[in-house]
mmCIF file of C-alpha atoms and ligand atoms in Angstrom:
data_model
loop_
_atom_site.group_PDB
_atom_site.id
_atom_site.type_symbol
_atom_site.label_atom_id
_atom_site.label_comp_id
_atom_site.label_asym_id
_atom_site.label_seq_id
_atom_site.Cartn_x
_atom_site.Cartn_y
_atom_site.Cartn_z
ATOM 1 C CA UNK A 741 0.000 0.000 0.000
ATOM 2 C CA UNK A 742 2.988 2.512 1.379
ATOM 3 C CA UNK A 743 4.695 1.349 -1.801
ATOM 4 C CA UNK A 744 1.646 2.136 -4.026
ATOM 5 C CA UNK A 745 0.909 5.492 -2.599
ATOM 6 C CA UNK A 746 4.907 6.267 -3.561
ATOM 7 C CA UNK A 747 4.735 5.297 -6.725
ATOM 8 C CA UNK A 748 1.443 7.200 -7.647
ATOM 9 C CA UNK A 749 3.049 10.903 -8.157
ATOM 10 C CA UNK A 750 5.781 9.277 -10.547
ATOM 11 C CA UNK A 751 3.146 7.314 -12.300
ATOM 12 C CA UNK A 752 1.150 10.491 -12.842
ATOM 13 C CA UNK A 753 4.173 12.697 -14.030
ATOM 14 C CA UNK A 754 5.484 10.050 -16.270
ATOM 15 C CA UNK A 755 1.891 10.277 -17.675
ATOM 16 C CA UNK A 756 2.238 13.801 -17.875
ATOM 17 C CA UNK A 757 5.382 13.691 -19.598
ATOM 18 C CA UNK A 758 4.212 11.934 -22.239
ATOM 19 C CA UNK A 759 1.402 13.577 -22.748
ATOM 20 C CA UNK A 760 3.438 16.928 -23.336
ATOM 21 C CA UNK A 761 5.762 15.207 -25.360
ATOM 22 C CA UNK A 762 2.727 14.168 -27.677
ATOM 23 C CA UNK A 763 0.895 17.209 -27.629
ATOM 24 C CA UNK A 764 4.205 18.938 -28.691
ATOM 25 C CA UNK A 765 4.672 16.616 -31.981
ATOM 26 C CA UNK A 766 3.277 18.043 -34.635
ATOM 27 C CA UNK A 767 3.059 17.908 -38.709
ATOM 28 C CA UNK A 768 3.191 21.906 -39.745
ATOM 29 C CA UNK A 769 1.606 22.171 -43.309
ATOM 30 C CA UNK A 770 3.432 25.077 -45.037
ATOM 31 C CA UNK A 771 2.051 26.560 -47.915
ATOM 32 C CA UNK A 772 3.769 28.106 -50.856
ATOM 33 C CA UNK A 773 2.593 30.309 -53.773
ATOM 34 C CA UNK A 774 5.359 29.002 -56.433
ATOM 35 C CA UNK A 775 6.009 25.372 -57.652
ATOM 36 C CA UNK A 776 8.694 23.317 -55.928
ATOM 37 C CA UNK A 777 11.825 24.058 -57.376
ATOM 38 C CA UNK A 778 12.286 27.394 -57.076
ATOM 39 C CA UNK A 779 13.818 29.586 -53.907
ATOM 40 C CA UNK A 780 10.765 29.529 -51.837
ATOM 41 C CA UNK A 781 10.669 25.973 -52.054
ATOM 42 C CA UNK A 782 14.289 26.149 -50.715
ATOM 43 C CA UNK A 783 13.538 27.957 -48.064
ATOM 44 C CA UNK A 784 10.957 26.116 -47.011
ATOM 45 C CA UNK A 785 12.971 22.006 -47.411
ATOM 46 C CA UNK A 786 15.484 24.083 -45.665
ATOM 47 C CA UNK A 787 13.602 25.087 -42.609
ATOM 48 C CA UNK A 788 11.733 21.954 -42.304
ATOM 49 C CA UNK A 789 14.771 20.147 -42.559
ATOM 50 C CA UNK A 790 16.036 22.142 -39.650
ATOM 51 C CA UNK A 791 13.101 22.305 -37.136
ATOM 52 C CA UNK A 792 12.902 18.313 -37.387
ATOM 53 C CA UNK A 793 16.474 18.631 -36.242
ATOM 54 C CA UNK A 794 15.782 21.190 -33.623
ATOM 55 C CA UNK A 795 13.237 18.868 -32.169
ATOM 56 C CA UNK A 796 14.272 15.527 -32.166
ATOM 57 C CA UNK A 797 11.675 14.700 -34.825
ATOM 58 C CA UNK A 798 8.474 16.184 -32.911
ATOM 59 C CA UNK A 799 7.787 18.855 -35.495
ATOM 60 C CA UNK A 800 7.306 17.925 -39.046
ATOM 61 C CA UNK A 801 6.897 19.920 -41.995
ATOM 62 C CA UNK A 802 4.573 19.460 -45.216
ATOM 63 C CA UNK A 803 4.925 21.543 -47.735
ATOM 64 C CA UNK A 804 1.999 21.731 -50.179
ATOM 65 C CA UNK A 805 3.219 24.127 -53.412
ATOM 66 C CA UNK A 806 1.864 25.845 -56.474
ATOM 67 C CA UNK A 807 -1.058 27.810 -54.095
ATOM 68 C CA UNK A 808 -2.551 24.221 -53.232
ATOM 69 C CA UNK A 809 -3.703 25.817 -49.773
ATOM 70 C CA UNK A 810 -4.888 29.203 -51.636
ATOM 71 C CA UNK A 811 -3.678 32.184 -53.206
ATOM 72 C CA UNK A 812 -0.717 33.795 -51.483
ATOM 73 C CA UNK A 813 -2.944 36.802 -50.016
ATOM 74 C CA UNK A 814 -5.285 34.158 -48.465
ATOM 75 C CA UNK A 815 -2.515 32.092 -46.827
ATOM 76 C CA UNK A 816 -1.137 35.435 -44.927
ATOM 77 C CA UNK A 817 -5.379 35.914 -43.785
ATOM 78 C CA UNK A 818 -5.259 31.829 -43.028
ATOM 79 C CA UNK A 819 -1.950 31.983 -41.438
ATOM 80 C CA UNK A 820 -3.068 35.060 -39.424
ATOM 81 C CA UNK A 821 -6.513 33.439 -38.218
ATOM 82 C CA UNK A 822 -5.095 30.170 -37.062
ATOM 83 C CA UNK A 823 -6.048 27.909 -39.997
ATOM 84 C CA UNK A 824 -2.368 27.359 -41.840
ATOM 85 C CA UNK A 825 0.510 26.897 -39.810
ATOM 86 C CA UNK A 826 3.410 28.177 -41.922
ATOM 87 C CA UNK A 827 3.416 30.110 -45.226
ATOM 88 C CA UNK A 828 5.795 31.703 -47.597
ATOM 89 C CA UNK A 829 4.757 34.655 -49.847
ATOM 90 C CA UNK A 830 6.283 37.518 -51.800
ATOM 91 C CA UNK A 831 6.610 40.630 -49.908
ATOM 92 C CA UNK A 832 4.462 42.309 -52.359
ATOM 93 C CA UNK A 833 1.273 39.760 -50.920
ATOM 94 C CA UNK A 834 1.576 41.151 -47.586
ATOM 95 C CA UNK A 835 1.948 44.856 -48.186
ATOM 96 C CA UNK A 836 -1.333 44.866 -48.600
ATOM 97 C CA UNK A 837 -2.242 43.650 -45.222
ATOM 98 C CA UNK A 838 0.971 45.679 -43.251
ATOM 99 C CA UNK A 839 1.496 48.815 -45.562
ATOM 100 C CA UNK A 840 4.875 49.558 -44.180
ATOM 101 C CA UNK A 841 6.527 46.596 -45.778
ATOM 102 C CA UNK A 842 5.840 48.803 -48.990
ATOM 103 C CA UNK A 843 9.490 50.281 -48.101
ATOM 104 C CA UNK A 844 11.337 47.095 -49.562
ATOM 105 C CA UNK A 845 8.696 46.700 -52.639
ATOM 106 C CA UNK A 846 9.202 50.628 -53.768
ATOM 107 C CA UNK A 847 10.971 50.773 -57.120
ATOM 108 C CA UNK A 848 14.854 50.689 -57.126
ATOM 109 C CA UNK A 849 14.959 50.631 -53.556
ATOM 110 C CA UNK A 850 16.697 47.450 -53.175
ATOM 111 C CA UNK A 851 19.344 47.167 -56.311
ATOM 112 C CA UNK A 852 21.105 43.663 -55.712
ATOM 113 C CA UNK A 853 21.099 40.623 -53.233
ATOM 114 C CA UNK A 854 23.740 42.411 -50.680
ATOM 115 C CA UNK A 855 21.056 45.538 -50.456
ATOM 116 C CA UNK A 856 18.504 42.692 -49.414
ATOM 117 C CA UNK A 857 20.258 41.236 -47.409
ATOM 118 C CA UNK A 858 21.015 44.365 -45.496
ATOM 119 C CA UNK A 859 17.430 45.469 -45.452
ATOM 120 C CA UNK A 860 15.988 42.086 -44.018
ATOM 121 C CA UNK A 861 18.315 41.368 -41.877
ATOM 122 C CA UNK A 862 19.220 44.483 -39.756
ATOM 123 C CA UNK A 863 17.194 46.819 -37.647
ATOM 124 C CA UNK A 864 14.504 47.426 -40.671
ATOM 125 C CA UNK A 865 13.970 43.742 -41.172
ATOM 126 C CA UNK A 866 13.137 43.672 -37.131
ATOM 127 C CA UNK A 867 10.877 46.762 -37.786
ATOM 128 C CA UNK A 868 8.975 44.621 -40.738
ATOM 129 C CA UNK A 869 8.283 41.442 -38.672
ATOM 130 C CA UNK A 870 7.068 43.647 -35.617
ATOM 131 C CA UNK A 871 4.807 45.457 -38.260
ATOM 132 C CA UNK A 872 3.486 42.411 -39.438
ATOM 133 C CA UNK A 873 2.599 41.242 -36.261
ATOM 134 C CA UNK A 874 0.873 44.047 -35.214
ATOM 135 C CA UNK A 875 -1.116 44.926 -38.503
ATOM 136 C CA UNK A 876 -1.773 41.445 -40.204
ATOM 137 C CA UNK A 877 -1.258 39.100 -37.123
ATOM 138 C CA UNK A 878 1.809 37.058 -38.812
ATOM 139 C CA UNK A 879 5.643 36.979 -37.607
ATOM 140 C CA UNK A 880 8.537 36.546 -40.524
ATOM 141 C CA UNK A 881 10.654 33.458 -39.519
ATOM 142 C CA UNK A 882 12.969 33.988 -42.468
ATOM 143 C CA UNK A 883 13.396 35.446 -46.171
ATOM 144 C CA UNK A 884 14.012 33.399 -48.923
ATOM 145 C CA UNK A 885 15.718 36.286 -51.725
ATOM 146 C CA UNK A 886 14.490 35.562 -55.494
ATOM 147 C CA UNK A 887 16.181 37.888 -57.145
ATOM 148 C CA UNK A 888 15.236 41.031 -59.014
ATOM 149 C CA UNK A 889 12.120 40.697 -60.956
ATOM 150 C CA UNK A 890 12.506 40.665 -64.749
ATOM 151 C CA UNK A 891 9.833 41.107 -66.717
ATOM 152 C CA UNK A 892 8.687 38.627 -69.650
ATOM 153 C CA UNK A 893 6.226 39.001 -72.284
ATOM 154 C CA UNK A 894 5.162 37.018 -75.366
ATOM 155 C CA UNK A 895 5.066 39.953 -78.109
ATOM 156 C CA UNK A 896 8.486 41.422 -78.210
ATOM 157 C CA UNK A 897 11.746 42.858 -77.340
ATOM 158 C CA UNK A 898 11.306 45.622 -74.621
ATOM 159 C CA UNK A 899 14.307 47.831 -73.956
ATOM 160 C CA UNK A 900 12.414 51.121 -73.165
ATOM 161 C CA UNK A 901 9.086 51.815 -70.964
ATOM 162 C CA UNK A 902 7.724 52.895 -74.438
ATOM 163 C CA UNK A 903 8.221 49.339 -75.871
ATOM 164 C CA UNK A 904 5.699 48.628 -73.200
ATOM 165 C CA UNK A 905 2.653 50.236 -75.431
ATOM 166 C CA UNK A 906 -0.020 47.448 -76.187
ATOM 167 C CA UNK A 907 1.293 45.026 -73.952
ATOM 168 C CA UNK A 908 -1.166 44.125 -71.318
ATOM 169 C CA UNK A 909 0.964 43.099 -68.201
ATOM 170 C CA UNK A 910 0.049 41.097 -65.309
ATOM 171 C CA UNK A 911 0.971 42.495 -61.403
ATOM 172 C CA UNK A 912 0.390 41.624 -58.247
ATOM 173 C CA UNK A 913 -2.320 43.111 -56.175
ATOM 174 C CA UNK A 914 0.049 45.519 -55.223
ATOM 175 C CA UNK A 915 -0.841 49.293 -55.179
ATOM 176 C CA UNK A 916 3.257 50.450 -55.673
ATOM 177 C CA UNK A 917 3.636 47.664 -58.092
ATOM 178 C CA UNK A 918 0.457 48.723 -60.186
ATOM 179 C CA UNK A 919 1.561 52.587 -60.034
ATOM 180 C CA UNK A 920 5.040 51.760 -61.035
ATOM 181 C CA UNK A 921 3.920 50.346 -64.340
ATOM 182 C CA UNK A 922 1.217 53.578 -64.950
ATOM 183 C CA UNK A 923 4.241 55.326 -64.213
ATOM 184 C CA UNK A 924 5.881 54.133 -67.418
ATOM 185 C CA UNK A 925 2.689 54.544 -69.436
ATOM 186 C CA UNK A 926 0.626 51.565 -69.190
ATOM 187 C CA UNK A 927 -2.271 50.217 -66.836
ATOM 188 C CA UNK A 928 -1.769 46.932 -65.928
ATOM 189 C CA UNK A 929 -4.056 43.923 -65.002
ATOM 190 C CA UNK A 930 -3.942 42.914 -61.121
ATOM 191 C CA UNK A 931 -4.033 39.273 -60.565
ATOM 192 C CA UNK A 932 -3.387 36.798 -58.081
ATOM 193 C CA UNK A 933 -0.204 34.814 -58.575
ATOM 194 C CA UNK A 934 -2.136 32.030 -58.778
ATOM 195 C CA UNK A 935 -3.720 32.608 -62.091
ATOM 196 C CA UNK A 936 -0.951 34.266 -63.372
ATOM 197 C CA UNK A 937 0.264 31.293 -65.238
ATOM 198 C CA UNK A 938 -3.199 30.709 -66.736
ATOM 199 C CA UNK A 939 -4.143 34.060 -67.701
ATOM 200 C CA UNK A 940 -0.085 34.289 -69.317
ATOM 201 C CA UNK A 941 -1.071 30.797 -71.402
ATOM 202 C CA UNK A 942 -4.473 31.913 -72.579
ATOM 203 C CA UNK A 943 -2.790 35.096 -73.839
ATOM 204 C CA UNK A 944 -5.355 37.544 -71.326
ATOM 205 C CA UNK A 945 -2.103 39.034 -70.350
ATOM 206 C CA UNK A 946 0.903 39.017 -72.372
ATOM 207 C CA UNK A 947 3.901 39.544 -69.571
ATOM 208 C CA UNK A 948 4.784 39.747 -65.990
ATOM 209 C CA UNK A 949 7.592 40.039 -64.025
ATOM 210 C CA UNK A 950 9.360 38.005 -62.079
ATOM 211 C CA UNK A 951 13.009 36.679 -60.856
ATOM 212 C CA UNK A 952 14.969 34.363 -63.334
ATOM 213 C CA UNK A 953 14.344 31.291 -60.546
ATOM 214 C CA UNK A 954 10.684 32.181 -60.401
ATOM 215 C CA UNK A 955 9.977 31.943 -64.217
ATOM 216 C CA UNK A 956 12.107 28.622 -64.310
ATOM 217 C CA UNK A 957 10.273 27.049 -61.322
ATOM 218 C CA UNK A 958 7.016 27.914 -62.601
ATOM 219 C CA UNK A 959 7.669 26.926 -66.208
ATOM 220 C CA UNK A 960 6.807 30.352 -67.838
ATOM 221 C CA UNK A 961 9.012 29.985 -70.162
ATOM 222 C CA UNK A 962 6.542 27.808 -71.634
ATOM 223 C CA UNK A 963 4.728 30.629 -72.320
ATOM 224 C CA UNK A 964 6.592 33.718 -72.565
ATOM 225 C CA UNK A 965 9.513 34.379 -75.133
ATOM 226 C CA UNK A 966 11.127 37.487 -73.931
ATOM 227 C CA UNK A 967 13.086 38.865 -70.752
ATOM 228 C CA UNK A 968 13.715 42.340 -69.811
ATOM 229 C CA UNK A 969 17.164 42.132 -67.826
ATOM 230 C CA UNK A 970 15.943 45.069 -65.522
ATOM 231 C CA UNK A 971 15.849 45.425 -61.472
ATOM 232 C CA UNK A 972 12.756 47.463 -61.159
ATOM 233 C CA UNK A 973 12.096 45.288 -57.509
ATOM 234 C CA UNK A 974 14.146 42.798 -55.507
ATOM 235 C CA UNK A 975 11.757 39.563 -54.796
ATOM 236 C CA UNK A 976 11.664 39.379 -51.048
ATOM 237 C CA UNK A 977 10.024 35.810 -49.904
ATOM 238 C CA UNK A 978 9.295 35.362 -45.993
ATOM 239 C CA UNK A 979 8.347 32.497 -44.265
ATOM 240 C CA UNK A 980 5.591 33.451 -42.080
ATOM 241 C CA UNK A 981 3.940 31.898 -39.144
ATOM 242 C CA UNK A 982 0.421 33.511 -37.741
ATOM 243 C CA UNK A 983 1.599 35.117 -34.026
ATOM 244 C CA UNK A 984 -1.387 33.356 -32.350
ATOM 245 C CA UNK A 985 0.490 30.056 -32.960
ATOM 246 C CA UNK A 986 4.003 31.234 -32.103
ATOM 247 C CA UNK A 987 2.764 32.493 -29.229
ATOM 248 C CA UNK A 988 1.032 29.336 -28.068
ATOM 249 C CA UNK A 989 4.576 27.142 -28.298
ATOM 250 C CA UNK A 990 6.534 27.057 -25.396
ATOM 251 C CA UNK A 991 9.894 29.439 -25.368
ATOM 252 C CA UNK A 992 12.314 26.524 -26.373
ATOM 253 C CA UNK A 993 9.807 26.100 -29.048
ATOM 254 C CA UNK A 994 9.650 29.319 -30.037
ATOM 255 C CA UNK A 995 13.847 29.980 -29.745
ATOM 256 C CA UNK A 996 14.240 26.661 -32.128
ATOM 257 C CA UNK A 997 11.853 28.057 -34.749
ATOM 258 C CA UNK A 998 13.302 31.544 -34.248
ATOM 259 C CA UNK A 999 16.844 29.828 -35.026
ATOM 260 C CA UNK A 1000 15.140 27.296 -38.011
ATOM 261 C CA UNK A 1001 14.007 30.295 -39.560
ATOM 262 C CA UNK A 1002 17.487 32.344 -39.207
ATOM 263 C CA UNK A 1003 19.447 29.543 -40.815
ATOM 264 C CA UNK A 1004 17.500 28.653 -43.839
ATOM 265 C CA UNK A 1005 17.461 32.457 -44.301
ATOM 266 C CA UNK A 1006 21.240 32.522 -44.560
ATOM 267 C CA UNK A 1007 20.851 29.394 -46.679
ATOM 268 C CA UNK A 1008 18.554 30.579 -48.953
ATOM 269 C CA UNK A 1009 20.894 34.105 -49.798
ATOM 270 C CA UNK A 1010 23.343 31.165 -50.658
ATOM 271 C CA UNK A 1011 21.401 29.823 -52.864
ATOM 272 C CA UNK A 1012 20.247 32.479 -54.765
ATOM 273 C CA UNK A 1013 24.267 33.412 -55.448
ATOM 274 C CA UNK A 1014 24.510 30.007 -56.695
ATOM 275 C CA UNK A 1015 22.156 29.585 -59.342
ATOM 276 C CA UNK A 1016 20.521 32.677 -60.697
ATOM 277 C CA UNK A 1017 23.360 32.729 -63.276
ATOM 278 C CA UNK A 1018 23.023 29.151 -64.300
ATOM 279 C CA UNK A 1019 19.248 29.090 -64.281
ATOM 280 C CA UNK A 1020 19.615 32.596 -67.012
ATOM 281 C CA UNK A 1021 21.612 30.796 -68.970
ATOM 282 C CA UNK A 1022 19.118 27.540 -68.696
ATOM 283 C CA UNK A 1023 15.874 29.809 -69.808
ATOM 284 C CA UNK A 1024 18.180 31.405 -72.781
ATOM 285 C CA UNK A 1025 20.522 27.888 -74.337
ATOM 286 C CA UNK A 1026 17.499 25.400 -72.947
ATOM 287 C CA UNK A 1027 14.111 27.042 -73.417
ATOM 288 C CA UNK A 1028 15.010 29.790 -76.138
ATOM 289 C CA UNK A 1029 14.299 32.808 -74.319
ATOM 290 C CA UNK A 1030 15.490 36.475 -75.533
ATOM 291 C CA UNK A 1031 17.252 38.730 -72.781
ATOM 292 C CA UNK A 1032 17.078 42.464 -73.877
ATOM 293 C CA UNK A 1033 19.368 44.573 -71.590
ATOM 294 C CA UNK A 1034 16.840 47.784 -70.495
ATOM 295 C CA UNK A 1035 18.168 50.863 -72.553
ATOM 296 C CA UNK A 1036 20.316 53.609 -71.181
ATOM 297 C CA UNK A 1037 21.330 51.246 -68.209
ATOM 298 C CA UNK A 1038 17.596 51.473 -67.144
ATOM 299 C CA UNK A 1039 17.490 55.403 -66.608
ATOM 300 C CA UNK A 1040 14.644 56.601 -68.537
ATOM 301 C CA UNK A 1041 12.909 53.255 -66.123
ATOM 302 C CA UNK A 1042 14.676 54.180 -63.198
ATOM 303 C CA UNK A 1043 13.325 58.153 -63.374
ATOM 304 C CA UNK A 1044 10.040 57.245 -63.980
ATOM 305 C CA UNK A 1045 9.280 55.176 -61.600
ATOM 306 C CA UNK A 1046 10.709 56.234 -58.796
ATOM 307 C CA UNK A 1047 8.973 59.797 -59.018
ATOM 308 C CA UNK A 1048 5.945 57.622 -57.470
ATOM 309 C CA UNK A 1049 7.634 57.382 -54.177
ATOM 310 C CA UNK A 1050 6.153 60.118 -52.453
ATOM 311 C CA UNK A 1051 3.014 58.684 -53.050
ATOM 312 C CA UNK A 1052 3.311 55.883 -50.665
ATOM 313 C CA UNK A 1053 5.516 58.100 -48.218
ATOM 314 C CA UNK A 1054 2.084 57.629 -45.820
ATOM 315 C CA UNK A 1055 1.350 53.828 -46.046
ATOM 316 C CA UNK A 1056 5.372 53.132 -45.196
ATOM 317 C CA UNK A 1057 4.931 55.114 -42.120
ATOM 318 C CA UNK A 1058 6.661 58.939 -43.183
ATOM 319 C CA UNK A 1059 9.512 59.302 -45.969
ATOM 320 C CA UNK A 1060 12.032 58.915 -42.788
ATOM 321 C CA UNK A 1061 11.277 55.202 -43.413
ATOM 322 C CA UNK A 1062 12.659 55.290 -46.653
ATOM 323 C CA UNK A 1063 15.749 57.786 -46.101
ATOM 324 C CA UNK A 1064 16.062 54.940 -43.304
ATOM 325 C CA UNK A 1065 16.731 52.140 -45.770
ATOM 326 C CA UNK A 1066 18.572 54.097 -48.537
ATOM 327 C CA UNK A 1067 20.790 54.738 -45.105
ATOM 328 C CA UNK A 1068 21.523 51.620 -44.762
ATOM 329 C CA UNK A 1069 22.303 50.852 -48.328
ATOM 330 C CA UNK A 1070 24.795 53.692 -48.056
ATOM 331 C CA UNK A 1071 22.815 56.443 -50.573
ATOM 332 C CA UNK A 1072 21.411 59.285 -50.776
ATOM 333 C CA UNK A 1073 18.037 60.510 -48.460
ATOM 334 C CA UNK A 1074 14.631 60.672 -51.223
HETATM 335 C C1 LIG B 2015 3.747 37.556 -57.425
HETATM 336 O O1 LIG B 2015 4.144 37.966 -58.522
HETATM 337 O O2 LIG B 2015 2.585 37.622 -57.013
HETATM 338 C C2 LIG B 2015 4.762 36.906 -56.552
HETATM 339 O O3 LIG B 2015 5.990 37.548 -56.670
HETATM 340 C C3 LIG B 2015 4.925 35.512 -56.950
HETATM 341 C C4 LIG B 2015 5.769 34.690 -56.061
HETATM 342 O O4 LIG B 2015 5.431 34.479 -54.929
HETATM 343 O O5 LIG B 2015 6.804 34.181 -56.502
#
């Protein structure tokens, strides 16, 4: 009986251990807007590669691509609400729901992968993820860095915003991304990246733009012929996870998917240094496509679209927030 009574307490906490342990294992389902392949994907094997790790194998990571779990604007609301655990979109998807982030999607801002990397991982990028937790509910784990967006189309050589005339061009639902292109003359069509593709094949739109990586991983040259070499906006990928749910895991949780998310981050910036070049040279010697170089080294581009900056000097929080960044990069205040 004495012994019984002893045992009891151990009994119950050994119960109680392994009940925590079970509640803590977990498959994450991840979403992601592009196919597998491409640097999103990366980012995303990477990290789930790395939390496993981190956890002895209690959290597990599924990734479903190609906007399986939704369009990349309903996987930040999903991710925000509790319903999706992890999601990675381009930057441009969740300006819309945490304007400030509009400072790394304004034209010309960020000119190369170093100037992203400075942006995202400094003081600004803290300033983004505790924006994004306050205005759309969802903390940035990580970046995965695309590459500058190029644009494509089906029609012709473009080497001047003029060439642009008649070309009907997909964006983003982007407000700075739509007013760059009337900028440079034309209105273009607004559409969720994941009809892009479709709306490209069936000739409703006849270019986009997007990093060399992106077009490969998502097969447009299949449907587009041409590439504009130009810079116009650095692709800016972050892993998100809705705050609710990072709040709800316990703080050695939290630290090891703080630390997941830092290291496929530094992977992923690797990455992109790696291939870009040999996945240009793929979509030029393998799948035919034409790269124009923008003329004038992009300056008749470059003027015209940045005179829309002080438009969106509100939604970024004050023009300080820019003069902030082109700090950092080491130019010029706006
Ligand atoms: C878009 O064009 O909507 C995005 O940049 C696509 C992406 O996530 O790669």
């Amino acid at each position: 009986m004495k012994m019984k009574k002893m045992m009891l307490p151990a009994a119950i906490s050994a119960v109680t251990l392994a009940l925590s342990a079970s509640a803590m294992a977990a498959t994450w389902k991840m979403a992601t807007g592009d196919a597998a392949g491409g640097t999103q994907y990366e980012l995303g094997t990477k990290f789930a590669e790395l939390i496993e790790e981190k956890t002895d194998g209690d959290i597990k990571v599924n990734i479903f691509p190609n906007s399986q779990l939704g369009s990349e604007q309903d996987t930040v609301n999903n991710a925000s609400m509790g319903m999706l655990d992890l999601s990675i979109v381009a930057i441009n998807n969740i300006t819309p729901f945490s304007p400030t982030v509009g400072v790394l999607t304004l034209p010309y801002v960020i000119q190369s992968a170093e100037d992203a990397k400075k942006l995202t991982q400094g003081e600004i990028g803290d300033q983004m993820t505790e924006n994004t937790i306050r205005d759309a509910g969802v903390r940035i784990l990580g970046w995965a860095y695309s590459g500058c967006r190029r644009l494509t189309n089906s029609v012709k050589p473009v080497a001047t915003p003029e060439d642009l005339d008649g070309l009907v061009i997909r964006v983003p639902k982007n407000e700075i991304m739509i007013a760059a292109y009337q900028a440079w003359g034309v209105n273009p069509n607004p559409l969720a990246w994941s009809e892009t593709f479709t709306a490209l094949q069936q000739g409703v739109v006849d270019g986009q733009d997007n990093p060399y990586i992106t077009i490969d991983a998502m097969k447009f040259y299949e449907v587009q012929d041409h590439v504009t070499d130009s810079c116009y906006v650095f692709s800016l990928e972050p892993l998100i996870m809705g705050e609710g749910q990072f709040q709800s895991l316990d703080p050695e949780m939290q630290q090891a998917v703080l630390d997941a998310g830092k290291e496929a981050t530094e992977h992923s910036f690797e990455y992109l240094l790696e291939t870009e070049a040999d996945i240009k040279d793929k979509l030029v010697n393998e799948h035919g496509m034409t790269i124009t170089e923008p003329a004038n080294d992009e300056k008749e581009w470059i003027e015209q679209a940045t005179q829309i900056w002080p438009d969106f000097y509100d939604s970024i929080g004050g023009k300080e927030k820019l003069d902030q960044a082109l700090e950092a990069l080491g130019r010029e205040p706006a």
